[in-house]
């Protein structure tokens, strides 16, 4: 009787859950078609879940533990309860197993209760999620008593048992159908998202799949305007967000109180899948400076606009640093979403804000963002008599000067690098005035047309010469040439100057003398998170005999200087400045100097006023050490 | 609903020399967009295949009319004939182009030929059924309000609002309507050599001034009537003169 009631109720709840899942799936299935390898994804699911997801979740071991206990216990309890529908199986074995599962789940539920009730991190969303610990506890406790009672030969009066079953079933219903559309939705969407992930290559270890996908410029509408313009598997990904807020805690724009919270932007898109959507039900931190109820949308309505789900200021606050992507346990790709929305704003609406629109116009007309004569890329180096590859046709190392060549501070770093190359006897040459912008800025600002134009023209230019490797001191150039040109047919070995300088030391071609001065290294986002190069700069600094002190956030989890994604040009106002925050991290180490490996970081960090450690490019530090 | 014709030329980027939308003409188009309910006609006289024309379409017009004339043709007769037919209430264009003779005469010649009023260097505009109120930009930030009857030709100054961004998508979708037109050869242009404009080099002076303000003054002020004019000097002569100047101003030593 009790057992039948229990399994009957559970079966009904699960059936309702299945129906809800189908209804929910219709929301994201409204997206565009996508070519997805479902079978491969399904086969890879265990590895993606136990390997990649676990790797991220385990950065917070407490969370990993309660997650395993609660989800494991709950999921294992469901089939056992359903089996209890068959009288033949109702025996001590079944009830013992069920009791064990529920005990495990109870332990986890208490941990969840502690986290949400007592030691609640502020980045967690409230709302429906606040009921979660109660539902988990009610389910685990009530059904645990029922299972033990069954083992004890139904010692409790039937009314009490039935009441417990009823409460347990109600809690199960809340878990499966309620609570922010339920942990069921989380489990299902999460699993489906892992199977149909838009970037399956990110699960192949050793590859950091960070290149922006090329846009077909002959398409009807360029970029993403409405929720349904995203591919269905991307919508599924956004809908899998559990609002854990990990992305929020690492976002530099959020920290500087620019109007961007990556968690909210994902929720804005997910919420817009509902008819007459608003953000009223959202119960987490907002985009700083914006208040709930301002956003309205729907799956056929534009996502970006003053009263739409995403305010333009929010969209243009992002530095494309990828900290959020690195941190997200659900493997959501925030930056891809930002770029797709920017593409529509720039290519279709012509609404790139601030000085960014002007920079794009100059890029198109003069091949550099400040509209300078091409000859100025190399005029500053007249005294260095740099060898031009056009004169020689070939060289070992082609030095890419980049946009920093137009800037006096950037020229200082380049000079240091060139001096080191000369001392080591490296056979190098430059493109000089023929060099064009690499297109990074245009692409991050959504101007895919200008980016592709640069890609094609640079590839044609490079195709005229023979060289072994391209050397750059700008990680943005490195990333674009190494990872984003291949889809246009340009395949190059691109090396960052920190890696090459380390090579030169290891080969004994340069011999630095240590000074023992202290230094902290700021990882550039496009070198670290985009390209995984966090070792070479550190080994280089060690080889220079510097005392290296790490900032609290470093390596793949480093924090942005604020210079990426065209953010200095779109210049959305916040309460603080992103580079000031990063400089605070550097100050906290007490190091004498901040070592950088990117001309943009140099400019951003040197722009910080007040007492602060000096900023020096690694090449400058090395030149000091070999002098 | 006022009808506004905007004359658009092809600009030339000062650093790269590449064709682009002419900044002041783009401002004129922006000004036309700012007139409520205006029917905007965008017109270019020149080569209809010039890709830079799409920059104007990217500002949000569906169509652009090109009076197809040869490269060395004089655009004024074709434009005048077309405008006569169109009879707009207002003709707008930039006060200066970035190519051709750059004389800024085209709007004057057109106004003269059509018998329209002509107002130069406007920064803002509003129009009613029969009159227009134009804000003329004068040197040193001064402004003058001008009431004029319609039709009027007005040239747009750098003080007018900046033009909106040109978007790739709209530029791609816009349509160019080509009209054949006659253009007599421009006999004056034939006799000229056309060279890109270069900023005039500034003379360096060693400022021995006491205060920063004096140094700034010495650096920025231009004095006339000094030195000698050399016409087409040989490189050696020119170098000797520059050297003597640098020594005289004690920018470099004389080697003794
Ligand atoms: S996007 Fe990812 S990291 Fe951010 S709240 Fe959602 S699940 Fe958490
Ligand atoms: S990429 Fe960086 S700036 Fe943009 S939302 Fe993510 S964490 Fe924030």
Short mmCIF file of N, CA and C and ligand atoms in Angstrom, two decimals, chain A residues 247-255 260-263 265 314-315 317-326 334-335 338 342 525 529-530 553 560 578, ligand 2:
data_model
loop_
_atom_site.label_atom_id
_atom_site.label_comp_id
_atom_site.label_asym_id
_atom_site.label_seq_id
_atom_site.Cartn_x
_atom_site.Cartn_y
_atom_site.Cartn_z
N UNK A 247 30.79 33.24 -13.04
CA UNK A 247 31.24 34.17 -14.08
C UNK A 247 31.22 35.60 -13.55
N UNK A 248 30.19 35.88 -12.76
CA UNK A 248 30.04 37.23 -12.21
C UNK A 248 31.24 37.60 -11.32
N UNK A 249 31.72 36.64 -10.52
CA UNK A 249 32.78 36.97 -9.58
C UNK A 249 34.12 37.24 -10.27
N UNK A 250 34.28 36.78 -11.53
CA UNK A 250 35.57 37.00 -12.19
C UNK A 250 35.52 38.08 -13.26
N UNK A 251 34.32 38.61 -13.54
CA UNK A 251 34.21 39.55 -14.67
C UNK A 251 34.82 40.90 -14.30
N UNK A 252 35.81 41.37 -15.07
CA UNK A 252 36.45 42.65 -14.73
C UNK A 252 35.49 43.82 -14.89
N UNK A 253 34.59 43.72 -15.87
CA UNK A 253 33.64 44.82 -16.08
C UNK A 253 32.68 44.91 -14.89
N UNK A 254 32.24 43.74 -14.42
CA UNK A 254 31.34 43.72 -13.26
C UNK A 254 32.05 44.30 -12.04
N UNK A 255 33.33 43.91 -11.88
CA UNK A 255 34.07 44.39 -10.72
C UNK A 255 34.24 45.91 -10.75
N UNK A 260 27.59 45.51 -16.71
CA UNK A 260 27.63 44.16 -17.27
C UNK A 260 27.83 43.11 -16.19
N UNK A 261 26.91 42.16 -16.15
CA UNK A 261 27.09 40.97 -15.33
C UNK A 261 26.90 39.79 -16.28
N UNK A 262 27.96 39.00 -16.50
CA UNK A 262 27.85 37.93 -17.50
C UNK A 262 26.73 36.93 -17.18
N UNK A 263 26.50 36.70 -15.90
CA UNK A 263 25.41 35.79 -15.55
C UNK A 263 24.08 36.36 -16.03
N UNK A 265 23.56 38.49 -18.42
CA UNK A 265 23.42 38.57 -19.89
C UNK A 265 22.95 37.21 -20.41
N UNK A 314 25.55 47.47 -21.90
CA UNK A 314 25.94 46.17 -21.36
C UNK A 314 26.75 45.40 -22.39
N UNK A 315 26.24 45.38 -23.61
CA UNK A 315 26.91 44.64 -24.67
C UNK A 315 28.32 45.17 -24.92
N UNK A 317 30.32 46.74 -22.88
CA UNK A 317 31.21 46.81 -21.72
C UNK A 317 32.20 45.66 -21.70
N UNK A 318 31.93 44.64 -22.47
CA UNK A 318 32.72 43.40 -22.38
C UNK A 318 34.09 43.59 -23.02
N UNK A 319 35.13 43.11 -22.33
CA UNK A 319 36.48 43.21 -22.87
C UNK A 319 36.87 41.94 -23.62
N UNK A 320 35.95 41.02 -23.75
CA UNK A 320 36.19 39.71 -24.39
C UNK A 320 37.34 38.95 -23.73
N UNK A 321 37.46 39.10 -22.40
CA UNK A 321 38.62 38.52 -21.72
C UNK A 321 38.49 37.02 -21.49
N UNK A 322 37.28 36.48 -21.63
CA UNK A 322 37.02 35.05 -21.47
C UNK A 322 37.13 34.54 -20.04
N UNK A 323 37.24 35.41 -19.07
CA UNK A 323 37.31 34.93 -17.69
C UNK A 323 36.03 34.18 -17.34
N UNK A 324 34.90 34.69 -17.83
CA UNK A 324 33.62 34.05 -17.53
C UNK A 324 33.56 32.65 -18.10
N UNK A 325 34.03 32.50 -19.36
CA UNK A 325 33.98 31.19 -20.02
C UNK A 325 34.87 30.20 -19.26
N UNK A 326 36.02 30.69 -18.84
CA UNK A 326 36.98 29.84 -18.12
C UNK A 326 36.36 29.33 -16.81
N UNK A 334 30.07 32.69 -23.28
CA UNK A 334 29.56 34.07 -23.22
C UNK A 334 30.11 34.94 -24.35
N UNK A 335 31.41 34.80 -24.61
CA UNK A 335 32.05 35.73 -25.56
C UNK A 335 31.46 35.55 -26.96
N UNK A 338 28.36 37.51 -27.10
CA UNK A 338 28.62 38.95 -27.18
C UNK A 338 29.03 39.33 -28.61
N UNK A 342 27.13 41.81 -31.18
CA UNK A 342 27.84 43.00 -31.67
C UNK A 342 27.85 43.02 -33.19
N UNK A 525 45.13 38.31 -21.43
CA UNK A 525 44.04 37.36 -21.68
C UNK A 525 44.27 36.59 -22.97
N UNK A 529 44.47 32.84 -21.45
CA UNK A 529 43.22 32.11 -21.65
C UNK A 529 42.97 31.76 -23.11
N UNK A 530 43.33 32.63 -24.04
CA UNK A 530 43.05 32.33 -25.44
C UNK A 530 44.04 31.33 -26.03
N UNK A 553 45.13 36.48 -8.66
CA UNK A 553 44.56 35.89 -9.88
C UNK A 553 45.62 35.92 -10.95
N UNK A 560 41.63 40.69 -16.34
CA UNK A 560 41.90 41.53 -17.51
C UNK A 560 42.36 42.94 -17.12
N UNK A 578 38.77 49.47 -14.92
CA UNK A 578 39.26 48.10 -14.85
C UNK A 578 40.77 48.05 -14.56
S1 LIG C 2 34.57 38.17 -21.38
FE1 LIG C 2 35.38 39.18 -19.55
S2 LIG C 2 34.46 41.23 -19.61
FE2 LIG C 2 33.27 39.96 -21.01
S3 LIG C 2 31.59 39.17 -19.76
FE3 LIG C 2 33.19 37.63 -19.67
S4 LIG C 2 34.37 38.12 -17.86
FE4 LIG C 2 33.13 39.93 -18.33
#
